PDB file of C-alpha atoms and ligand atoms in Angstrom:
ATOM      1  CA  VAL Y   1       1.420  -2.224 -22.697  1.00  0.00           C
ATOM      2  CA  ASP Y   2      -2.013  -3.029 -23.555  1.00  0.00           C
ATOM      3  CA  LEU Y   3      -2.513  -6.730 -23.509  1.00  0.00           C
ATOM      4  CA  PRO Y   4      -5.349  -9.118 -23.354  1.00  0.00           C
ATOM      5  CA  GLU Y   5      -6.660  -9.700 -19.832  1.00  0.00           C
ATOM      6  CA  PRO Y   6      -4.400 -12.701 -18.768  1.00  0.00           C
ATOM      7  CA  HIS Y   7      -7.158 -13.869 -16.541  1.00  0.00           C
ATOM      8  CA  ALA Y   8     -10.423 -13.146 -18.416  1.00  0.00           C
ATOM      9  CA  ALA Y   9     -12.880 -14.973 -16.265  1.00  0.00           C
ATOM     10  CA  PRO Y  10     -12.624 -13.669 -12.931  1.00  0.00           C
ATOM     11  CA  ILE Y  11     -12.095 -15.966 -10.287  1.00  0.00           C
ATOM     12  CA  VAL Y  12     -14.196 -14.013  -7.387  1.00  0.00           C
ATOM     13  CA  PRO Y  13     -16.636 -11.312  -8.434  1.00  0.00           C
ATOM     14  CA  GLY Y  14     -15.462  -7.551  -7.269  1.00  0.00           C
ATOM     15  CA  VAL Y  15     -17.350  -6.908  -4.100  1.00  0.00           C
ATOM     16  CA  SER Y  16     -17.224  -3.295  -4.150  1.00  0.00           C
ATOM     17  CA  PRO Y  17     -21.278  -2.645  -4.045  1.00  0.00           C
ATOM     18  CA  ALA Y  18     -21.561  -4.592  -1.295  1.00  0.00           C
ATOM     19  CA  VAL Y  19     -18.785  -3.076   0.431  1.00  0.00           C
ATOM     20  CA  ALA Y  20     -19.951   0.605  -0.147  1.00  0.00           C
ATOM     21  CA  ASP Y  21     -23.423  -0.803   1.115  1.00  0.00           C
ATOM     22  CA  LEU Y  22     -22.582  -2.155   4.200  1.00  0.00           C
ATOM     23  CA  PRO Y  23     -23.694  -0.270   7.217  1.00  0.00           C
ATOM     24  CA  LEU Y  24     -21.358   1.076   9.980  1.00  0.00           C
ATOM     25  CA  SER Y  25     -21.507  -0.339  13.038  1.00  0.00           C
ATOM     26  CA  ALA Y  26     -21.247   2.597  16.105  1.00  0.00           C
ATOM     27  CA  ASP Y  27     -17.672   1.416  16.983  1.00  0.00           C
ATOM     28  CA  ASP Y  28     -16.391   1.006  13.200  1.00  0.00           C
ATOM     29  CA  SER Y  29     -14.770   3.465  11.267  1.00  0.00           C
ATOM     30  CA  GLU Y  30     -15.117   4.392   7.818  1.00  0.00           C
ATOM     31  CA  VAL Y  31     -11.427   4.641   7.420  1.00  0.00           C
ATOM     32  CA  SER Y  32      -8.377   3.142   9.023  1.00  0.00           C
ATOM     33  CA  ILE Y  33      -4.785   4.629   8.409  1.00  0.00           C
ATOM     34  CA  VAL Y  34      -2.338   1.727   8.384  1.00  0.00           C
ATOM     35  CA  LEU Y  35       1.305   2.637   8.775  1.00  0.00           C
ATOM     36  CA  PRO Y  36       3.663  -0.028   8.452  1.00  0.00           C
ATOM     37  CA  ARG Y  37       6.660   0.944  10.417  1.00  0.00           C
ATOM     38  CA  LEU Y  38       9.935  -0.028  11.379  1.00  0.00           C
ATOM     39  CA  ASP Y  39      12.335   2.368  13.508  1.00  0.00           C
ATOM     40  CA  GLU Y  40      10.596   5.445  12.327  1.00  0.00           C
ATOM     41  CA  ALA Y  41      10.892   7.353  15.329  1.00  0.00           C
ATOM     42  CA  ALA Y  42      11.956  10.369  13.263  1.00  0.00           C
ATOM     43  CA  ALA Y  43       8.922  10.695  11.395  1.00  0.00           C
ATOM     44  CA  VAL Y  44       6.141   8.763  12.966  1.00  0.00           C
ATOM     45  CA  ALA Y  45       4.741  11.121  15.239  1.00  0.00           C
ATOM     46  CA  ASP Y  46       4.246  13.855  12.580  1.00  0.00           C
ATOM     47  CA  CYS Y  47       2.766  11.119  10.021  1.00  0.00           C
ATOM     48  CA  VAL Y  48       0.303  10.151  12.816  1.00  0.00           C
ATOM     49  CA  ARG Y  49      -0.700  13.852  13.360  1.00  0.00           C
ATOM     50  CA  GLU Y  50      -1.089  14.672   9.921  1.00  0.00           C
ATOM     51  CA  ALA Y  51      -3.506  11.382   9.260  1.00  0.00           C
ATOM     52  CA  LEU Y  52      -5.494  12.321  12.392  1.00  0.00           C
ATOM     53  CA  ALA Y  53      -5.823  15.800  11.268  1.00  0.00           C
ATOM     54  CA  TRP Y  54      -6.880  14.905   7.970  1.00  0.00           C
ATOM     55  CA  LEU Y  55      -9.425  12.663   9.357  1.00  0.00           C
ATOM     56  CA  THR Y  56     -10.904  15.142  11.550  1.00  0.00           C
ATOM     57  CA  GLY Y  57     -10.949  17.985   9.221  1.00  0.00           C
ATOM     58  CA  ALA Y  58     -12.364  15.627   6.610  1.00  0.00           C
ATOM     59  CA  GLY Y  59     -15.322  14.744   9.000  1.00  0.00           C
ATOM     60  CA  VAL Y  60     -14.412  11.225   8.714  1.00  0.00           C
ATOM     61  CA  ALA Y  61     -14.914   8.534  11.204  1.00  0.00           C
ATOM     62  CA  GLY Y  62     -11.554   6.586  11.564  1.00  0.00           C
ATOM     63  CA  GLU Y  63      -8.296   5.545  13.169  1.00  0.00           C
ATOM     64  CA  VAL Y  64      -4.807   5.603  12.653  1.00  0.00           C
ATOM     65  CA  VAL Y  65      -2.915   2.048  13.347  1.00  0.00           C
ATOM     66  CA  VAL Y  66       0.703   1.554  13.400  1.00  0.00           C
ATOM     67  CA  ALA Y  67       1.857  -1.775  12.691  1.00  0.00           C
ATOM     68  CA  ASP Y  68       5.226  -2.224  14.169  1.00  0.00           C
ATOM     69  CA  ASN Y  69       7.468  -5.654  14.115  1.00  0.00           C
ATOM     70  CA  GLY Y  70      10.236  -4.913  16.352  1.00  0.00           C
ATOM     71  CA  SER Y  71      11.198  -1.300  16.314  1.00  0.00           C
ATOM     72  CA  ARG Y  72      13.877  -0.668  18.849  1.00  0.00           C
ATOM     73  CA  ASP Y  73      13.923   3.069  18.829  1.00  0.00           C
ATOM     74  CA  GLY Y  74      11.020   3.887  21.066  1.00  0.00           C
ATOM     75  CA  SER Y  75       8.829   4.706  17.812  1.00  0.00           C
ATOM     76  CA  PRO Y  76       5.654   2.523  19.229  1.00  0.00           C
ATOM     77  CA  ALA Y  77       5.545   4.909  22.434  1.00  0.00           C
ATOM     78  CA  ILE Y  78       6.112   7.673  20.220  1.00  0.00           C
ATOM     79  CA  ALA Y  79       3.313   6.618  18.008  1.00  0.00           C
ATOM     80  CA  ALA Y  80       0.857   5.904  20.790  1.00  0.00           C
ATOM     81  CA  ALA Y  81       1.372   9.213  22.420  1.00  0.00           C
ATOM     82  CA  ALA Y  82       0.686  10.681  18.989  1.00  0.00           C
ATOM     83  CA  GLY Y  83      -2.620   9.034  19.092  1.00  0.00           C
ATOM     84  CA  ALA Y  84      -2.062   6.073  17.040  1.00  0.00           C
ATOM     85  CA  ARG Y  85      -3.428   2.369  17.917  1.00  0.00           C
ATOM     86  CA  VAL Y  86      -0.087   0.390  17.844  1.00  0.00           C
ATOM     87  CA  VAL Y  87      -0.244  -3.217  16.791  1.00  0.00           C
ATOM     88  CA  ALA Y  88       2.734  -5.435  17.486  1.00  0.00           C
ATOM     89  CA  VAL Y  89       3.444  -8.087  14.562  1.00  0.00           C
ATOM     90  CA  ALA Y  90       5.416 -10.945  15.420  1.00  0.00           C
ATOM     91  CA  THR Y  91       6.555 -11.725  11.662  1.00  0.00           C
ATOM     92  CA  ARG Y  92       9.216  -9.170  10.232  1.00  0.00           C
ATOM     93  CA  GLY Y  93       8.809  -7.458   7.204  1.00  0.00           C
ATOM     94  CA  TYR Y  94       6.900  -4.824   5.340  1.00  0.00           C
ATOM     95  CA  GLY Y  95       4.054  -7.178   4.185  1.00  0.00           C
ATOM     96  CA  ALA Y  96       3.633  -8.789   7.285  1.00  0.00           C
ATOM     97  CA  ALA Y  97       3.111  -5.692   9.019  1.00  0.00           C
ATOM     98  CA  VAL Y  98       0.783  -4.320   6.113  1.00  0.00           C
ATOM     99  CA  ARG Y  99      -1.255  -7.535   6.650  1.00  0.00           C
ATOM    100  CA  ALA Y 100      -1.303  -7.290  10.238  1.00  0.00           C
ATOM    101  CA  GLY Y 101      -2.667  -3.770   9.972  1.00  0.00           C
ATOM    102  CA  LEU Y 102      -5.433  -4.614   7.283  1.00  0.00           C
ATOM    103  CA  THR Y 103      -6.673  -7.588   9.856  1.00  0.00           C
ATOM    104  CA  ALA Y 104      -6.484  -5.280  12.745  1.00  0.00           C
ATOM    105  CA  ALA Y 105      -8.394  -2.139  11.105  1.00  0.00           C
ATOM    106  CA  ARG Y 106     -11.332  -1.311  11.624  1.00  0.00           C
ATOM    107  CA  GLY Y 107     -12.673   0.855   8.941  1.00  0.00           C
ATOM    108  CA  ARG Y 108     -14.540  -0.001   5.788  1.00  0.00           C
ATOM    109  CA  TYR Y 109     -11.862   1.099   3.961  1.00  0.00           C
ATOM    110  CA  VAL Y 110      -7.955   1.071   4.812  1.00  0.00           C
ATOM    111  CA  ILE Y 111      -5.386   3.509   3.127  1.00  0.00           C
ATOM    112  CA  VAL Y 112      -2.043   2.279   3.925  1.00  0.00           C
ATOM    113  CA  ALA Y 113       1.231   4.984   3.836  1.00  0.00           C
ATOM    114  CA  ASP Y 114       4.779   4.673   4.680  1.00  0.00           C
ATOM    115  CA  ALA Y 115       5.426   5.965   7.965  1.00  0.00           C
ATOM    116  CA  ASP Y 116       8.584   8.124   6.831  1.00  0.00           C
ATOM    117  CA  GLY Y 117       7.188  11.206   6.096  1.00  0.00           C
ATOM    118  CA  SER Y 118       7.207  10.804   2.149  1.00  0.00           C
ATOM    119  CA  TYR Y 119       3.400  10.761   1.724  1.00  0.00           C
ATOM    120  CA  ASP Y 120       1.339  14.027   2.223  1.00  0.00           C
ATOM    121  CA  LEU Y 121      -1.390  12.431   4.616  1.00  0.00           C
ATOM    122  CA  SER Y 122      -3.169  15.874   4.811  1.00  0.00           C
ATOM    123  CA  GLY Y 123      -4.638  15.285   1.580  1.00  0.00           C
ATOM    124  CA  LEU Y 124      -5.938  11.813   1.239  1.00  0.00           C
ATOM    125  CA  GLY Y 125      -9.875  12.960   0.149  1.00  0.00           C
ATOM    126  CA  PRO Y 126      -9.331  11.623  -3.425  1.00  0.00           C
ATOM    127  CA  PHE Y 127      -8.596   8.192  -1.929  1.00  0.00           C
ATOM    128  CA  LEU Y 128     -11.578   7.867  -0.223  1.00  0.00           C
ATOM    129  CA  ASP Y 129     -13.760   9.305  -3.041  1.00  0.00           C
ATOM    130  CA  ALA Y 130     -12.353   6.576  -5.287  1.00  0.00           C
ATOM    131  CA  LEU Y 131     -13.024   3.982  -2.683  1.00  0.00           C
ATOM    132  CA  ARG Y 132     -16.449   5.566  -1.926  1.00  0.00           C
ATOM    133  CA  ALA Y 133     -17.280   5.686  -5.899  1.00  0.00           C
ATOM    134  CA  GLY Y 134     -16.578   1.466  -5.593  1.00  0.00           C
ATOM    135  CA  ASN Y 135     -12.663   0.845  -6.355  1.00  0.00           C
ATOM    136  CA  ASP Y 136     -11.398  -1.945  -4.189  1.00  0.00           C
ATOM    137  CA  LEU Y 137      -7.698  -0.956  -4.565  1.00  0.00           C
ATOM    138  CA  VAL Y 138      -6.612   2.780  -5.487  1.00  0.00           C
ATOM    139  CA  VAL Y 139      -2.779   3.009  -5.860  1.00  0.00           C
ATOM    140  CA  GLY Y 140      -1.007   6.273  -6.184  1.00  0.00           C
ATOM    141  CA  ASN Y 141       1.316   7.295  -8.829  1.00  0.00           C
ATOM    142  CA  ARG Y 142       4.100   9.324  -7.817  1.00  0.00           C
ATOM    143  CA  PHE Y 143       5.155   9.830 -11.430  1.00  0.00           C
ATOM    144  CA  ALA Y 144       1.895  11.544 -12.493  1.00  0.00           C
ATOM    145  CA  GLY Y 145       1.777  13.123  -9.078  1.00  0.00           C
ATOM    146  CA  GLY Y 146       5.412  14.498  -8.881  1.00  0.00           C
ATOM    147  CA  VAL Y 147       8.724  13.208  -6.825  1.00  0.00           C
ATOM    148  CA  ALA Y 148      10.247  16.038  -4.954  1.00  0.00           C
ATOM    149  CA  ARG Y 149      14.230  16.311  -5.484  1.00  0.00           C
ATOM    150  CA  GLY Y 150      15.991  13.727  -3.807  1.00  0.00           C
ATOM    151  CA  ALA Y 151      13.009  12.130  -2.655  1.00  0.00           C
ATOM    152  CA  MET Y 152      13.658   8.928  -4.608  1.00  0.00           C
ATOM    153  CA  PRO Y 153      17.199   7.409  -5.555  1.00  0.00           C
ATOM    154  CA  TRP Y 154      18.224   7.887  -9.180  1.00  0.00           C
ATOM    155  CA  ALA Y 155      18.588   4.090  -9.477  1.00  0.00           C
ATOM    156  CA  ASN Y 156      15.004   3.314  -8.408  1.00  0.00           C
ATOM    157  CA  ARG Y 157      13.435   6.090 -10.522  1.00  0.00           C
ATOM    158  CA  TRP Y 158      14.844   5.629 -13.635  1.00  0.00           C
ATOM    159  CA  LEU Y 159      15.839   1.974 -13.471  1.00  0.00           C
ATOM    160  CA  GLY Y 160      14.228  -0.308 -10.818  1.00  0.00           C
ATOM    161  CA  ASN Y 161      10.713   0.926 -10.487  1.00  0.00           C
ATOM    162  CA  PRO Y 162      10.264   1.734 -14.353  1.00  0.00           C
ATOM    163  CA  LEU Y 163      11.479  -2.077 -15.328  1.00  0.00           C
ATOM    164  CA  LEU Y 164       9.447  -3.552 -12.489  1.00  0.00           C
ATOM    165  CA  SER Y 165       6.388  -1.829 -13.097  1.00  0.00           C
ATOM    166  CA  GLY Y 166       6.562  -2.101 -17.111  1.00  0.00           C
ATOM    167  CA  LEU Y 167       7.144  -6.039 -16.127  1.00  0.00           C
ATOM    168  CA  GLY Y 168       3.884  -5.762 -14.031  1.00  0.00           C
ATOM    169  CA  ARG Y 169       2.084  -4.287 -16.847  1.00  0.00           C
ATOM    170  CA  LEU Y 170       3.043  -6.416 -19.551  1.00  0.00           C
ATOM    171  CA  LEU Y 171       1.963  -9.727 -17.087  1.00  0.00           C
ATOM    172  CA  TYR Y 172      -1.239  -7.892 -15.867  1.00  0.00           C
ATOM    173  CA  ALA Y 173      -4.022  -6.020 -17.162  1.00  0.00           C
ATOM    174  CA  THR Y 174      -3.877  -3.002 -14.894  1.00  0.00           C
ATOM    175  CA  PRO Y 175      -4.223   0.718 -14.908  1.00  0.00           C
ATOM    176  CA  VAL Y 176      -1.354   0.841 -12.147  1.00  0.00           C
ATOM    177  CA  ARG Y 177       1.763   2.330 -13.294  1.00  0.00           C
ATOM    178  CA  ASP Y 178       3.797   2.508 -10.421  1.00  0.00           C
ATOM    179  CA  PHE Y 179       3.842  -0.769  -8.615  1.00  0.00           C
ATOM    180  CA  HIS Y 180       5.786   0.179  -5.533  1.00  0.00           C
ATOM    181  CA  CYS Y 181       3.942   3.225  -4.489  1.00  0.00           C
ATOM    182  CA  GLY Y 182       3.529   3.183  -0.485  1.00  0.00           C
ATOM    183  CA  LEU Y 183       0.035   5.051  -0.594  1.00  0.00           C
ATOM    184  CA  ARG Y 184      -2.871   3.175  -1.399  1.00  0.00           C
ATOM    185  CA  GLY Y 185      -6.434   2.544  -0.417  1.00  0.00           C
ATOM    186  CA  CYS Y 186      -8.281  -0.590  -0.373  1.00  0.00           C
ATOM    187  CA  ALA Y 187     -11.808  -1.710   0.561  1.00  0.00           C
ATOM    188  CA  ARG Y 188     -10.867  -3.867   4.005  1.00  0.00           C
ATOM    189  CA  VAL Y 189     -12.748  -6.977   3.407  1.00  0.00           C
ATOM    190  CA  ALA Y 190     -12.002  -7.086  -0.331  1.00  0.00           C
ATOM    191  CA  MET Y 191      -8.408  -7.107   0.457  1.00  0.00           C
ATOM    192  CA  LEU Y 192      -8.714  -9.727   3.305  1.00  0.00           C
ATOM    193  CA  ALA Y 193     -10.744 -12.081   0.842  1.00  0.00           C
ATOM    194  CA  LEU Y 194      -7.331 -12.115  -1.686  1.00  0.00           C
ATOM    195  CA  ASP Y 195      -5.423 -14.060   1.313  1.00  0.00           C
ATOM    196  CA  LEU Y 196      -2.299 -12.056   0.516  1.00  0.00           C
ATOM    197  CA  ARG Y 197       0.897 -13.980   1.717  1.00  0.00           C
ATOM    198  CA  SER Y 198       3.814 -11.780   1.003  1.00  0.00           C
ATOM    199  CA  ASP Y 199       6.213 -10.711   4.061  1.00  0.00           C
ATOM    200  CA  GLY Y 200       8.515  -8.707   2.331  1.00  0.00           C
ATOM    201  CA  MET Y 201       8.171  -5.561   0.150  1.00  0.00           C
ATOM    202  CA  GLU Y 202       7.013  -7.517  -2.590  1.00  0.00           C
ATOM    203  CA  LEU Y 203       3.226  -7.258  -0.981  1.00  0.00           C
ATOM    204  CA  ALA Y 204       3.018  -4.163  -2.986  1.00  0.00           C
ATOM    205  CA  SER Y 205       3.192  -5.936  -6.087  1.00  0.00           C
ATOM    206  CA  GLU Y 206       0.901  -8.711  -4.684  1.00  0.00           C
ATOM    207  CA  MET Y 207      -1.949  -6.638  -3.679  1.00  0.00           C
ATOM    208  CA  ILE Y 208      -2.019  -5.624  -7.626  1.00  0.00           C
ATOM    209  CA  THR Y 209      -1.900  -8.879  -8.895  1.00  0.00           C
ATOM    210  CA  ALA Y 210      -4.108 -10.555  -6.744  1.00  0.00           C
ATOM    211  CA  ALA Y 211      -6.815  -8.000  -6.973  1.00  0.00           C
ATOM    212  CA  THR Y 212      -6.435  -7.976 -10.802  1.00  0.00           C
ATOM    213  CA  ARG Y 213      -6.509 -11.890 -11.002  1.00  0.00           C
ATOM    214  CA  ARG Y 214      -9.904 -11.832  -8.834  1.00  0.00           C
ATOM    215  CA  GLY Y 215     -11.534  -9.219 -11.020  1.00  0.00           C
ATOM    216  CA  LEU Y 216     -11.694  -6.445  -8.456  1.00  0.00           C
ATOM    217  CA  ARG Y 217     -11.881  -2.804  -9.371  1.00  0.00           C
ATOM    218  CA  VAL Y 218      -8.280  -1.121  -9.383  1.00  0.00           C
ATOM    219  CA  ALA Y 219      -7.679   2.217 -10.061  1.00  0.00           C
ATOM    220  CA  GLU Y 220      -4.459   4.647  -9.865  1.00  0.00           C
ATOM    221  CA  LEU Y 221      -4.183   8.371  -8.579  1.00  0.00           C
ATOM    222  CA  PRO Y 222      -1.796  10.837  -9.148  1.00  0.00           C
ATOM    223  CA  THR Y 223       0.109  11.412  -5.578  1.00  0.00           C
ATOM    224  CA  THR Y 224       3.179  13.474  -4.728  1.00  0.00           C
ATOM    225  CA  LEU Y 225       6.457  11.914  -3.080  1.00  0.00           C
ATOM    226  CA  ARG Y 226       7.968  14.511  -0.778  1.00  0.00           C
ATOM    227  CA  ALA Y 227      11.541  13.843   0.585  1.00  0.00           C
ATOM    228  CA  ALA Y 228      11.571  11.457   3.783  1.00  0.00           C
ATOM    229  CA  ALA Y 229      11.893  12.860   7.145  1.00  0.00           C
ATOM    230  CA  PRO Y 230      15.867  13.690   7.554  1.00  0.00           C
ATOM    231  CA  GLY Y 231      17.582  10.893   9.874  1.00  0.00           C
ATOM    232  CA  ARG Y 232      15.659   7.977   8.992  1.00  0.00           C
ATOM    233  CA  SER Y 233      17.113   5.286   6.837  1.00  0.00           C
ATOM    234  CA  SER Y 234      15.672   3.194   4.166  1.00  0.00           C
ATOM    235  CA  LYS Y 235      14.416  -0.119   4.836  1.00  0.00           C
ATOM    236  CA  LEU Y 236      14.738  -0.949   1.064  1.00  0.00           C
ATOM    237  CA  ARG Y 237      16.950  -3.499  -0.005  1.00  0.00           C
ATOM    238  CA  PRO Y 238      16.761  -2.570  -3.882  1.00  0.00           C
ATOM    239  CA  VAL Y 239      18.358  -5.857  -5.155  1.00  0.00           C
ATOM    240  CA  SER Y 240      16.941  -8.438  -3.085  1.00  0.00           C
ATOM    241  CA  ASP Y 241      13.601  -6.696  -3.101  1.00  0.00           C
ATOM    242  CA  GLY Y 242      13.511  -6.287  -6.312  1.00  0.00           C
ATOM    243  CA  LEU Y 243      14.150  -9.829  -6.936  1.00  0.00           C
ATOM    244  CA  ARG Y 244      11.236 -10.749  -4.764  1.00  0.00           C
ATOM    245  CA  HIS Y 245       9.150  -8.507  -6.694  1.00  0.00           C
ATOM    246  CA  ILE Y 246      10.105 -10.013 -10.120  1.00  0.00           C
ATOM    247  CA  ARG Y 247       9.733 -13.644  -8.625  1.00  0.00           C
ATOM    248  CA  LEU Y 248       6.045 -12.703  -7.530  1.00  0.00           C
ATOM    249  CA  LEU Y 249       5.165 -11.292 -10.908  1.00  0.00           C
ATOM    250  CA  ILE Y 250       6.229 -13.965 -12.709  1.00  0.00           C
ATOM    251  CA  GLY Y 251       5.037 -16.969 -10.146  1.00  0.00           C
ATOM    252  CA  ARG Y 252       1.511 -15.394 -10.193  1.00  0.00           C
ATOM    253  CA  ARG Y 253       0.865 -14.783 -13.546  1.00  0.00           C
ATOM    254  CA  TRP Y 254       1.961 -18.581 -14.744  1.00  0.00           C
ATOM    255  CA  GLY Y 255       0.822 -20.528 -11.512  1.00  0.00           C
ATOM    256  CA  GLY Y 256       0.412 -20.576  -7.956  1.00  0.00           C
ATOM    257  CA  ARG Y 257      -2.342 -18.377  -6.050  1.00  0.00           C
TER     258      ARG Y 257
HETATM  259  N1  LIG U 301       6.669  -2.989  10.417  1.00  0.00           N
HETATM  260  C1  LIG U 301       7.731  -3.184   9.340  1.00  0.00           C
HETATM  261  N2  LIG U 301       7.761  -2.047   8.531  1.00  0.00           N
HETATM  262  C2  LIG U 301       8.800  -1.904   7.698  1.00  0.00           C
HETATM  263  C3  LIG U 301       9.403  -2.818   7.504  1.00  0.00           C
HETATM  264  N3  LIG U 301      10.506  -2.526   6.283  1.00  0.00           N
HETATM  265  C4  LIG U 301       9.795  -1.444   6.111  1.00  0.00           C
HETATM  266  N4  LIG U 301       8.668  -0.759   6.845  1.00  0.00           N
HETATM  267  C5  LIG U 301       8.158   0.428   6.910  1.00  0.00           C
HETATM  268  O1  LIG U 301       7.804   0.531   5.595  1.00  0.00           O
HETATM  269  C6  LIG U 301       7.467   1.643   4.799  1.00  0.00           C
HETATM  270  C7  LIG U 301       8.293   1.632   3.700  1.00  0.00           C
HETATM  271  O2  LIG U 301       9.710   1.446   4.105  1.00  0.00           O
HETATM  272  P1  LIG U 301      10.787   2.565   3.646  1.00  0.00           P
HETATM  273  O3  LIG U 301      12.033   2.176   3.602  1.00  0.00           O
HETATM  274  O4  LIG U 301      10.368   3.795   3.392  1.00  0.00           O
HETATM  275  O5  LIG U 301      10.794   1.933   1.679  1.00  0.00           O
HETATM  276  P2  LIG U 301      10.790   2.833   0.189  1.00  0.00           P
HETATM  277  O6  LIG U 301       9.715   3.829   0.300  1.00  0.00           O
HETATM  278  O7  LIG U 301      10.611   1.961  -0.706  1.00  0.00           O
HETATM  279  O8  LIG U 301      12.068   3.407   0.415  1.00  0.00           O
HETATM  280  P3  LIG U 301      12.495   4.818   0.472  1.00  0.00           P
HETATM  281  O9  LIG U 301      12.991   5.383  -0.755  1.00  0.00           O
HETATM  282  O10 LIG U 301      13.939   4.735   1.565  1.00  0.00           O
HETATM  283  O11 LIG U 301      11.628   5.454   1.167  1.00  0.00           O
HETATM  284  C8  LIG U 301       8.221   2.617   5.897  1.00  0.00           C
HETATM  285  O12 LIG U 301       7.169   2.989   6.874  1.00  0.00           O
HETATM  286  C9  LIG U 301       8.825   1.500   6.922  1.00  0.00           C
HETATM  287  O13 LIG U 301       9.043   1.900   8.104  1.00  0.00           O
HETATM  288  C10 LIG U 301       9.682  -3.950   8.058  1.00  0.00           C
HETATM  289  O14 LIG U 301      10.077  -5.102   8.068  1.00  0.00           O
HETATM  290  N5  LIG U 301       8.580  -4.157   9.233  1.00  0.00           N
HETATM  291 MG1  LIG U 302       9.696   5.348   2.028  1.00  0.00          MG
END
């Protein structure tokens, strides 16, 4: 749906040119790959290794940061052994973990990905290219890139995501068509300047709505979704998380921050 820009006058201009021009200090990274993670012992080591291998192979100065709030399955130690910097987060929830990861990250750019094995972390080049080109937020689109058989429950694929992403596109002028994609890149200082507040899964929507309202440069990229690692359990609670997304989309359109 193409509607007029809801907030024609950006509250803050996009910061992308300045971000791309900032010099990197010696101990800085260009890219921090942030993995929010709760009890992903089955998958996290492979995710960390895959991300580190991509950094090395692509010749990119970077790090892998795992943001964990209270995993009880030993996955913090597993992630650290695989080479990640593990950040302990006091507040529960996906959003709290991503926000803490953004704060702790040292990279000019941050690429956020689920730590459940569902995203291909060996092919992050297009995300980095899009960020280097000056986009402030680049969100994956799994429907454009391909969803492997069994990787997404039927109700999420055909009901929840289309309804919520459709509502998001109705209310906000955005190129994003997959509001809940867990693979997304951003310019770190631009994202921090948005002062995101969500603690739960609705942070995925808040990143898009806040960036749009502030006039940042937002883009999307096709991305594939693999089946998550066997043996892990989903953290998504479709009904309550869906309602949190709806409340955020509507609340931020007509008021609030
Ligand atoms: N730190 C932290 N991470 C979380 C929390 N909830 C979810 N995560 C992580 O956020 C990512 C997304 O959660 P998933 O359970 O994969 O949610 P989803 O991708 O919407 O649903 P699936 O279809 O089951 O994969 C995973 O890496 C989780 O480990 C949380 O409360 N704290
Ligand atoms: Mg997942």
